[in-house]
Amino acid sequence: MNRKNWSVPLALALACSLLFAGCGTEKKESGSKMPMQFQTPAQDAPVAVMHTNQGDISLVLFPEKAPKACENFLTHAKDGYYDGVIFHRVIEGFMIQGGDPEGTGRGGQSIWGRVFENEVSSDLRHFVGALSMANAGPNTNGSQFFIVTGDKVDPSLLEQMEQVGWPQEIIQAYREKGGSPHLDGGYSVFGQVIAGQEVADAISKVETSAGDKPKEDVVIQSIDVTTYGEWAQ
């Protein structure tokens, strides 16, 4: 994903995502205007607590919307695949990316040993705190993921979203929460930060060198998997 060079293709990207924004094939639940990422999770919803050398980040996952991405991430977490892995790319006001055991951004495999397809849902967006699969193009998901940290959306972008017909509740959520709407439709959102967003934000602000790589390693020490009911006790 690229934030730095989004200005030229932005209008086209927003127009192309209009089908995703308002005309998807999924049935929508009526009566709720709050995006599901900000609703109280079910008691049995899976939660991953990511312990880093900068603090803990707790994430609820959405297997009903992104079953493969969730199975892949949770299995890797339980198996210790991410233990000791760094966040190899961080950009303040945008995202933090990790999940590559090589630490280069070019490595990592899925639990199946091959890439797997995108799982894009109109119910899950790249709001601040979104956990999403990193990829090198459509349907090239492996082990890498990113967490969105940008808490503001440019007003001109929100205006373009209005012009191409994005749902008002989604525009309003982006206005209030922040995020990266230009990523919607191109990456698989499969989780949401429920505690520790300040840790993710702090990681995004560390000093970096070439390739947006932190000068001092930011390390995922381990990931514990539980349920929302157990986590919330």
PDB file of C-alpha atoms in Angstrom:
ATOM      1  CA  MET A   1       0.000   0.000   0.000  1.00  0.00           C
ATOM      2  CA  ASN A   2       1.231   3.495  -0.744  1.00  0.00           C
ATOM      3  CA  ARG A   3       0.232   6.748   0.833  1.00  0.00           C
ATOM      4  CA  LYS A   4       2.836   8.979  -0.684  1.00  0.00           C
ATOM      5  CA  ASN A   5       1.655   8.779  -4.315  1.00  0.00           C
ATOM      6  CA  TRP A   6      -2.106   8.645  -4.001  1.00  0.00           C
ATOM      7  CA  SER A   7      -3.081  12.057  -5.426  1.00  0.00           C
ATOM      8  CA  VAL A   8      -3.153  11.251  -9.151  1.00  0.00           C
ATOM      9  CA  PRO A   9      -5.172   8.004  -9.088  1.00  0.00           C
ATOM     10  CA  LEU A  10      -7.339   8.966  -6.138  1.00  0.00           C
ATOM     11  CA  ALA A  11     -10.448  10.070  -7.997  1.00  0.00           C
ATOM     12  CA  LEU A  12     -10.282   6.984 -10.199  1.00  0.00           C
ATOM     13  CA  ALA A  13      -9.780   4.733  -7.182  1.00  0.00           C
ATOM     14  CA  LEU A  14     -12.754   6.251  -5.409  1.00  0.00           C
ATOM     15  CA  ALA A  15     -14.920   5.948  -8.496  1.00  0.00           C
ATOM     16  CA  CYS A  16     -13.893   2.335  -9.034  1.00  0.00           C
ATOM     17  CA  SER A  17     -14.673   1.559  -5.406  1.00  0.00           C
ATOM     18  CA  LEU A  18     -18.224   2.888  -5.740  1.00  0.00           C
ATOM     19  CA  LEU A  19     -19.554  -0.594  -6.392  1.00  0.00           C
ATOM     20  CA  PHE A  20     -17.819  -1.747  -3.252  1.00  0.00           C
ATOM     21  CA  ALA A  21     -19.062   1.277  -1.338  1.00  0.00           C
ATOM     22  CA  GLY A  22     -22.734   0.987  -2.014  1.00  0.00           C
ATOM     23  CA  CYS A  23     -23.693  -1.864  -4.293  1.00  0.00           C
ATOM     24  CA  GLY A  24     -22.116  -4.963  -2.815  1.00  0.00           C
ATOM     25  CA  THR A  25     -23.760  -8.354  -2.932  1.00  0.00           C
ATOM     26  CA  GLU A  26     -23.708  -8.811   0.850  1.00  0.00           C
ATOM     27  CA  LYS A  27     -26.897  -8.232   2.773  1.00  0.00           C
ATOM     28  CA  LYS A  28     -26.670  -5.376   5.203  1.00  0.00           C
ATOM     29  CA  GLU A  29     -28.238  -5.425   8.614  1.00  0.00           C
ATOM     30  CA  SER A  30     -30.893  -2.776   8.894  1.00  0.00           C
ATOM     31  CA  GLY A  31     -31.267  -0.308  11.714  1.00  0.00           C
ATOM     32  CA  SER A  32     -27.580   0.098  12.610  1.00  0.00           C
ATOM     33  CA  LYS A  33     -25.566   3.054  11.430  1.00  0.00           C
ATOM     34  CA  MET A  34     -22.491   2.286  13.493  1.00  0.00           C
ATOM     35  CA  PRO A  35     -19.853   0.361  11.508  1.00  0.00           C
ATOM     36  CA  MET A  36     -19.379  -3.116  12.941  1.00  0.00           C
ATOM     37  CA  GLN A  37     -15.753  -2.350  13.794  1.00  0.00           C
ATOM     38  CA  PHE A  38     -16.990  -0.009  16.531  1.00  0.00           C
ATOM     39  CA  GLN A  39     -19.805  -2.182  17.832  1.00  0.00           C
ATOM     40  CA  THR A  40     -19.384  -4.283  20.986  1.00  0.00           C
ATOM     41  CA  PRO A  41     -18.010  -7.674  19.873  1.00  0.00           C
ATOM     42  CA  ALA A  42     -19.727 -10.966  20.610  1.00  0.00           C
ATOM     43  CA  GLN A  43     -18.474 -12.767  23.702  1.00  0.00           C
ATOM     44  CA  ASP A  44     -16.918 -15.536  21.602  1.00  0.00           C
ATOM     45  CA  ALA A  45     -15.246 -13.203  19.092  1.00  0.00           C
ATOM     46  CA  PRO A  46     -11.522 -14.000  18.796  1.00  0.00           C
ATOM     47  CA  VAL A  47      -9.143 -11.471  20.300  1.00  0.00           C
ATOM     48  CA  ALA A  48      -5.387 -11.315  19.737  1.00  0.00           C
ATOM     49  CA  VAL A  49      -3.267  -9.504  22.301  1.00  0.00           C
ATOM     50  CA  MET A  50      -0.045  -8.452  20.621  1.00  0.00           C
ATOM     51  CA  HIS A  51       2.811  -7.903  23.048  1.00  0.00           C
ATOM     52  CA  THR A  52       5.463  -5.585  21.601  1.00  0.00           C
ATOM     53  CA  ASN A  53       8.529  -3.972  23.094  1.00  0.00           C
ATOM     54  CA  GLN A  54       6.550  -0.712  22.956  1.00  0.00           C
ATOM     55  CA  GLY A  55       3.449  -2.016  24.739  1.00  0.00           C
ATOM     56  CA  ASP A  56       0.388  -4.172  24.077  1.00  0.00           C
ATOM     57  CA  ILE A  57      -2.146  -3.885  21.240  1.00  0.00           C
ATOM     58  CA  SER A  58      -5.426  -5.822  21.557  1.00  0.00           C
ATOM     59  CA  LEU A  59      -7.348  -6.653  18.380  1.00  0.00           C
ATOM     60  CA  VAL A  60     -10.746  -8.227  17.808  1.00  0.00           C
ATOM     61  CA  LEU A  61     -11.032 -10.325  14.633  1.00  0.00           C
ATOM     62  CA  PHE A  62     -13.956 -10.839  12.250  1.00  0.00           C
ATOM     63  CA  PRO A  63     -13.852 -14.442  10.959  1.00  0.00           C
ATOM     64  CA  GLU A  64     -17.411 -14.192   9.664  1.00  0.00           C
ATOM     65  CA  LYS A  65     -16.243 -11.564   7.161  1.00  0.00           C
ATOM     66  CA  ALA A  66     -12.644 -12.644   6.458  1.00  0.00           C
ATOM     67  CA  PRO A  67     -12.380 -16.332   7.415  1.00  0.00           C
ATOM     68  CA  LYS A  68      -9.098 -17.115   5.662  1.00  0.00           C
ATOM     69  CA  ALA A  69      -7.295 -13.994   6.844  1.00  0.00           C
ATOM     70  CA  CYS A  70      -8.417 -14.664  10.412  1.00  0.00           C
ATOM     71  CA  GLU A  71      -7.496 -18.360  10.326  1.00  0.00           C
ATOM     72  CA  ASN A  72      -4.114 -17.497   8.860  1.00  0.00           C
ATOM     73  CA  PHE A  73      -3.336 -14.804  11.434  1.00  0.00           C
ATOM     74  CA  LEU A  74      -4.630 -16.728  14.453  1.00  0.00           C
ATOM     75  CA  THR A  75      -2.827 -19.941  13.489  1.00  0.00           C
ATOM     76  CA  HIS A  76       0.429 -18.075  12.942  1.00  0.00           C
ATOM     77  CA  ALA A  77      -0.064 -16.308  16.286  1.00  0.00           C
ATOM     78  CA  LYS A  78      -0.720 -19.550  18.186  1.00  0.00           C
ATOM     79  CA  ASP A  79       2.247 -21.259  16.510  1.00  0.00           C
ATOM     80  CA  GLY A  80       4.625 -18.440  17.455  1.00  0.00           C
ATOM     81  CA  TYR A  81       5.289 -17.501  13.830  1.00  0.00           C
ATOM     82  CA  TYR A  82       5.178 -13.795  14.647  1.00  0.00           C
ATOM     83  CA  ASP A  83       7.278 -14.042  17.829  1.00  0.00           C
ATOM     84  CA  GLY A  84      10.383 -11.881  17.467  1.00  0.00           C
ATOM     85  CA  VAL A  85       9.197 -10.393  14.165  1.00  0.00           C
ATOM     86  CA  ILE A  86       9.666  -6.652  13.703  1.00  0.00           C
ATOM     87  CA  PHE A  87       7.449  -3.928  12.313  1.00  0.00           C
ATOM     88  CA  HIS A  88       9.548  -3.351   9.228  1.00  0.00           C
ATOM     89  CA  ARG A  89       7.667  -0.359   7.812  1.00  0.00           C
ATOM     90  CA  VAL A  90       6.021   2.461   9.736  1.00  0.00           C
ATOM     91  CA  ILE A  91       4.620   5.756   8.476  1.00  0.00           C
ATOM     92  CA  GLU A  92       3.319   8.360  10.884  1.00  0.00           C
ATOM     93  CA  GLY A  93      -0.320   9.218  10.266  1.00  0.00           C
ATOM     94  CA  PHE A  94      -0.790   6.199   8.018  1.00  0.00           C
ATOM     95  CA  MET A  95       0.054   2.690   9.252  1.00  0.00           C
ATOM     96  CA  ILE A  96       2.493   0.225  10.826  1.00  0.00           C
ATOM     97  CA  GLN A  97       3.331  -2.970   8.916  1.00  0.00           C
ATOM     98  CA  GLY A  98       4.749  -6.266  10.177  1.00  0.00           C
ATOM     99  CA  GLY A  99       4.401 -10.014   9.874  1.00  0.00           C
ATOM    100  CA  ASP A 100       7.464 -10.740   7.745  1.00  0.00           C
ATOM    101  CA  PRO A 101       9.929 -13.073   9.533  1.00  0.00           C
ATOM    102  CA  GLU A 102      12.694 -11.779   7.260  1.00  0.00           C
ATOM    103  CA  GLY A 103      12.035  -8.202   8.324  1.00  0.00           C
ATOM    104  CA  THR A 104      12.452  -6.946   4.759  1.00  0.00           C
ATOM    105  CA  GLY A 105       8.857  -6.657   3.548  1.00  0.00           C
ATOM    106  CA  ARG A 106       9.518  -9.332   0.926  1.00  0.00           C
ATOM    107  CA  GLY A 107       9.123 -12.477   3.014  1.00  0.00           C
ATOM    108  CA  GLY A 108       6.556 -14.523   4.891  1.00  0.00           C
ATOM    109  CA  GLN A 109       4.089 -17.224   3.921  1.00  0.00           C
ATOM    110  CA  SER A 110       0.522 -18.073   4.718  1.00  0.00           C
ATOM    111  CA  ILE A 111      -0.260 -21.171   6.786  1.00  0.00           C
ATOM    112  CA  TRP A 112      -1.070 -22.937   3.500  1.00  0.00           C
ATOM    113  CA  GLY A 113       2.344 -22.211   1.992  1.00  0.00           C
ATOM    114  CA  ARG A 114       0.862 -20.190  -0.846  1.00  0.00           C
ATOM    115  CA  VAL A 115      -0.809 -16.831  -1.369  1.00  0.00           C
ATOM    116  CA  PHE A 116      -4.535 -16.567  -0.830  1.00  0.00           C
ATOM    117  CA  GLU A 117      -7.286 -14.374  -2.153  1.00  0.00           C
ATOM    118  CA  ASN A 118      -8.521 -11.030  -0.860  1.00  0.00           C
ATOM    119  CA  GLU A 119     -11.588 -11.052   1.366  1.00  0.00           C
ATOM    120  CA  VAL A 120     -13.137  -7.635   0.933  1.00  0.00           C
ATOM    121  CA  SER A 121     -16.319  -6.771   2.808  1.00  0.00           C
ATOM    122  CA  SER A 122     -18.275  -3.548   2.583  1.00  0.00           C
ATOM    123  CA  ASP A 123     -18.851  -3.930   6.337  1.00  0.00           C
ATOM    124  CA  LEU A 124     -15.147  -3.573   7.159  1.00  0.00           C
ATOM    125  CA  ARG A 125     -13.201  -0.419   6.345  1.00  0.00           C
ATOM    126  CA  HIS A 126      -9.759   1.040   6.829  1.00  0.00           C
ATOM    127  CA  PHE A 127     -10.760   3.205   9.761  1.00  0.00           C
ATOM    128  CA  VAL A 128      -8.059   4.080  12.267  1.00  0.00           C
ATOM    129  CA  GLY A 129      -7.221   0.896  14.171  1.00  0.00           C
ATOM    130  CA  ALA A 130      -8.142  -1.448  11.325  1.00  0.00           C
ATOM    131  CA  LEU A 131      -6.069  -4.636  11.031  1.00  0.00           C
ATOM    132  CA  SER A 132      -5.644  -5.509   7.370  1.00  0.00           C
ATOM    133  CA  MET A 133      -3.638  -7.898   5.202  1.00  0.00           C
ATOM    134  CA  ALA A 134      -0.694  -6.402   3.340  1.00  0.00           C
ATOM    135  CA  ASN A 135      -0.279  -7.600  -0.228  1.00  0.00           C
ATOM    136  CA  ALA A 136       1.707  -7.096  -3.407  1.00  0.00           C
ATOM    137  CA  GLY A 137      -1.408  -6.884  -5.561  1.00  0.00           C
ATOM    138  CA  PRO A 138      -4.817  -8.545  -5.681  1.00  0.00           C
ATOM    139  CA  ASN A 139      -4.986 -12.020  -4.133  1.00  0.00           C
ATOM    140  CA  THR A 140      -1.356 -12.159  -2.976  1.00  0.00           C
ATOM    141  CA  ASN A 141      -1.897 -12.370   0.785  1.00  0.00           C
ATOM    142  CA  GLY A 142       0.713 -14.185   2.833  1.00  0.00           C
ATOM    143  CA  SER A 143       1.666 -13.433   6.438  1.00  0.00           C
ATOM    144  CA  GLN A 144       2.140  -9.662   6.442  1.00  0.00           C
ATOM    145  CA  PHE A 145      -0.400  -7.279   7.941  1.00  0.00           C
ATOM    146  CA  PHE A 146      -0.750  -3.629   8.859  1.00  0.00           C
ATOM    147  CA  ILE A 147      -2.603  -1.520  11.418  1.00  0.00           C
ATOM    148  CA  VAL A 148      -4.033   1.848  10.340  1.00  0.00           C
ATOM    149  CA  THR A 149      -2.883   4.790  12.479  1.00  0.00           C
ATOM    150  CA  GLY A 150      -4.023   7.924  10.637  1.00  0.00           C
ATOM    151  CA  ASP A 151      -6.685   9.620  12.771  1.00  0.00           C
ATOM    152  CA  LYS A 152      -7.644  12.240  10.199  1.00  0.00           C
ATOM    153  CA  VAL A 153      -8.944  12.184   6.623  1.00  0.00           C
ATOM    154  CA  ASP A 154      -8.276  15.090   4.279  1.00  0.00           C
ATOM    155  CA  PRO A 155     -11.504  17.111   3.811  1.00  0.00           C
ATOM    156  CA  SER A 156     -10.985  17.128   0.040  1.00  0.00           C
ATOM    157  CA  LEU A 157     -10.970  13.328   0.088  1.00  0.00           C
ATOM    158  CA  LEU A 158     -14.193  13.258   2.093  1.00  0.00           C
ATOM    159  CA  GLU A 159     -15.686  15.622  -0.496  1.00  0.00           C
ATOM    160  CA  GLN A 160     -14.691  13.258  -3.314  1.00  0.00           C
ATOM    161  CA  MET A 161     -16.278  10.381  -1.421  1.00  0.00           C
ATOM    162  CA  GLU A 162     -19.504  12.407  -1.252  1.00  0.00           C
ATOM    163  CA  GLN A 163     -19.348  13.122  -4.966  1.00  0.00           C
ATOM    164  CA  VAL A 164     -19.004   9.482  -6.008  1.00  0.00           C
ATOM    165  CA  GLY A 165     -21.782   8.319  -3.700  1.00  0.00           C
ATOM    166  CA  TRP A 166     -20.177   6.622  -0.690  1.00  0.00           C
ATOM    167  CA  PRO A 167     -22.688   5.791   2.082  1.00  0.00           C
ATOM    168  CA  GLN A 168     -23.159   8.712   4.440  1.00  0.00           C
ATOM    169  CA  GLU A 169     -22.588   6.607   7.550  1.00  0.00           C
ATOM    170  CA  ILE A 170     -19.188   5.508   6.213  1.00  0.00           C
ATOM    171  CA  ILE A 171     -18.180   9.062   5.318  1.00  0.00           C
ATOM    172  CA  GLN A 172     -19.249  10.249   8.760  1.00  0.00           C
ATOM    173  CA  ALA A 173     -17.294   7.472  10.477  1.00  0.00           C
ATOM    174  CA  TYR A 174     -14.178   8.397   8.504  1.00  0.00           C
ATOM    175  CA  ARG A 175     -14.735  12.036   9.415  1.00  0.00           C
ATOM    176  CA  GLU A 176     -15.027  11.221  13.130  1.00  0.00           C
ATOM    177  CA  LYS A 177     -12.550   8.336  13.463  1.00  0.00           C
ATOM    178  CA  GLY A 178     -10.012   8.915  10.704  1.00  0.00           C
ATOM    179  CA  GLY A 179      -8.361   6.279   8.552  1.00  0.00           C
ATOM    180  CA  SER A 180      -7.346   5.564   4.968  1.00  0.00           C
ATOM    181  CA  PRO A 181     -10.451   5.174   2.789  1.00  0.00           C
ATOM    182  CA  HIS A 182      -8.387   4.961  -0.410  1.00  0.00           C
ATOM    183  CA  LEU A 183      -7.357   1.451   0.715  1.00  0.00           C
ATOM    184  CA  ASP A 184     -10.943   0.169   0.860  1.00  0.00           C
ATOM    185  CA  GLY A 185     -11.596  -2.534  -1.694  1.00  0.00           C
ATOM    186  CA  GLY A 186      -7.929  -3.311  -2.270  1.00  0.00           C
ATOM    187  CA  TYR A 187      -6.943  -4.915   1.034  1.00  0.00           C
ATOM    188  CA  SER A 188      -8.626  -7.359   3.407  1.00  0.00           C
ATOM    189  CA  VAL A 189      -9.642  -5.798   6.715  1.00  0.00           C
ATOM    190  CA  PHE A 190     -10.022  -8.609   9.240  1.00  0.00           C
ATOM    191  CA  GLY A 191      -9.688  -7.009  12.667  1.00  0.00           C
ATOM    192  CA  GLN A 192      -9.862  -3.843  14.736  1.00  0.00           C
ATOM    193  CA  VAL A 193      -7.847  -2.444  17.634  1.00  0.00           C
ATOM    194  CA  ILE A 194      -9.923  -2.452  20.828  1.00  0.00           C
ATOM    195  CA  ALA A 195      -7.126  -1.375  23.183  1.00  0.00           C
ATOM    196  CA  GLY A 196      -3.623  -0.033  22.680  1.00  0.00           C
ATOM    197  CA  GLN A 197      -4.198   2.268  19.718  1.00  0.00           C
ATOM    198  CA  GLU A 198      -1.863   4.704  21.454  1.00  0.00           C
ATOM    199  CA  VAL A 199       0.860   2.049  21.211  1.00  0.00           C
ATOM    200  CA  ALA A 200       0.302   1.645  17.471  1.00  0.00           C
ATOM    201  CA  ASP A 201       0.352   5.428  17.070  1.00  0.00           C
ATOM    202  CA  ALA A 202       3.608   5.670  19.020  1.00  0.00           C
ATOM    203  CA  ILE A 203       5.182   2.974  16.854  1.00  0.00           C
ATOM    204  CA  SER A 204       4.195   4.909  13.732  1.00  0.00           C
ATOM    205  CA  LYS A 205       6.150   7.908  15.035  1.00  0.00           C
ATOM    206  CA  VAL A 206       9.489   6.238  15.761  1.00  0.00           C
ATOM    207  CA  GLU A 207      12.538   7.451  13.868  1.00  0.00           C
ATOM    208  CA  THR A 208      12.992   5.664  10.547  1.00  0.00           C
ATOM    209  CA  SER A 209      15.639   5.112   7.916  1.00  0.00           C
ATOM    210  CA  ALA A 210      15.397   4.109   4.235  1.00  0.00           C
ATOM    211  CA  GLY A 211      12.201   2.303   3.294  1.00  0.00           C
ATOM    212  CA  ASP A 212      10.364   3.656   6.359  1.00  0.00           C
ATOM    213  CA  LYS A 213      12.105   1.025   8.506  1.00  0.00           C
ATOM    214  CA  PRO A 214      12.508   1.916  12.203  1.00  0.00           C
ATOM    215  CA  LYS A 215      16.101   2.700  13.129  1.00  0.00           C
ATOM    216  CA  GLU A 216      15.625   0.743  16.333  1.00  0.00           C
ATOM    217  CA  ASP A 217      13.711  -2.536  16.088  1.00  0.00           C
ATOM    218  CA  VAL A 218      10.067  -2.512  17.137  1.00  0.00           C
ATOM    219  CA  VAL A 219       9.459  -6.154  17.980  1.00  0.00           C
ATOM    220  CA  ILE A 220       6.386  -8.345  18.323  1.00  0.00           C
ATOM    221  CA  GLN A 221       7.429 -10.384  21.339  1.00  0.00           C
ATOM    222  CA  SER A 222       4.424 -12.722  21.334  1.00  0.00           C
ATOM    223  CA  ILE A 223       0.700 -12.846  20.592  1.00  0.00           C
ATOM    224  CA  ASP A 224      -1.879 -14.347  22.963  1.00  0.00           C
ATOM    225  CA  VAL A 225      -5.202 -15.525  21.527  1.00  0.00           C
ATOM    226  CA  THR A 226      -8.370 -15.432  23.605  1.00  0.00           C
ATOM    227  CA  THR A 227     -12.040 -14.437  23.263  1.00  0.00           C
ATOM    228  CA  TYR A 228     -13.612 -11.061  23.788  1.00  0.00           C
ATOM    229  CA  GLY A 229     -15.523 -12.365  26.809  1.00  0.00           C
ATOM    230  CA  GLU A 230     -12.349 -13.550  28.496  1.00  0.00           C
ATOM    231  CA  TRP A 231     -10.385 -10.454  27.474  1.00  0.00           C
ATOM    232  CA  ALA A 232     -13.047  -8.058  28.796  1.00  0.00           C
ATOM    233  CA  GLN A 233     -13.176  -9.608  32.273  1.00  0.00           C
TER     234      GLN A 233
END
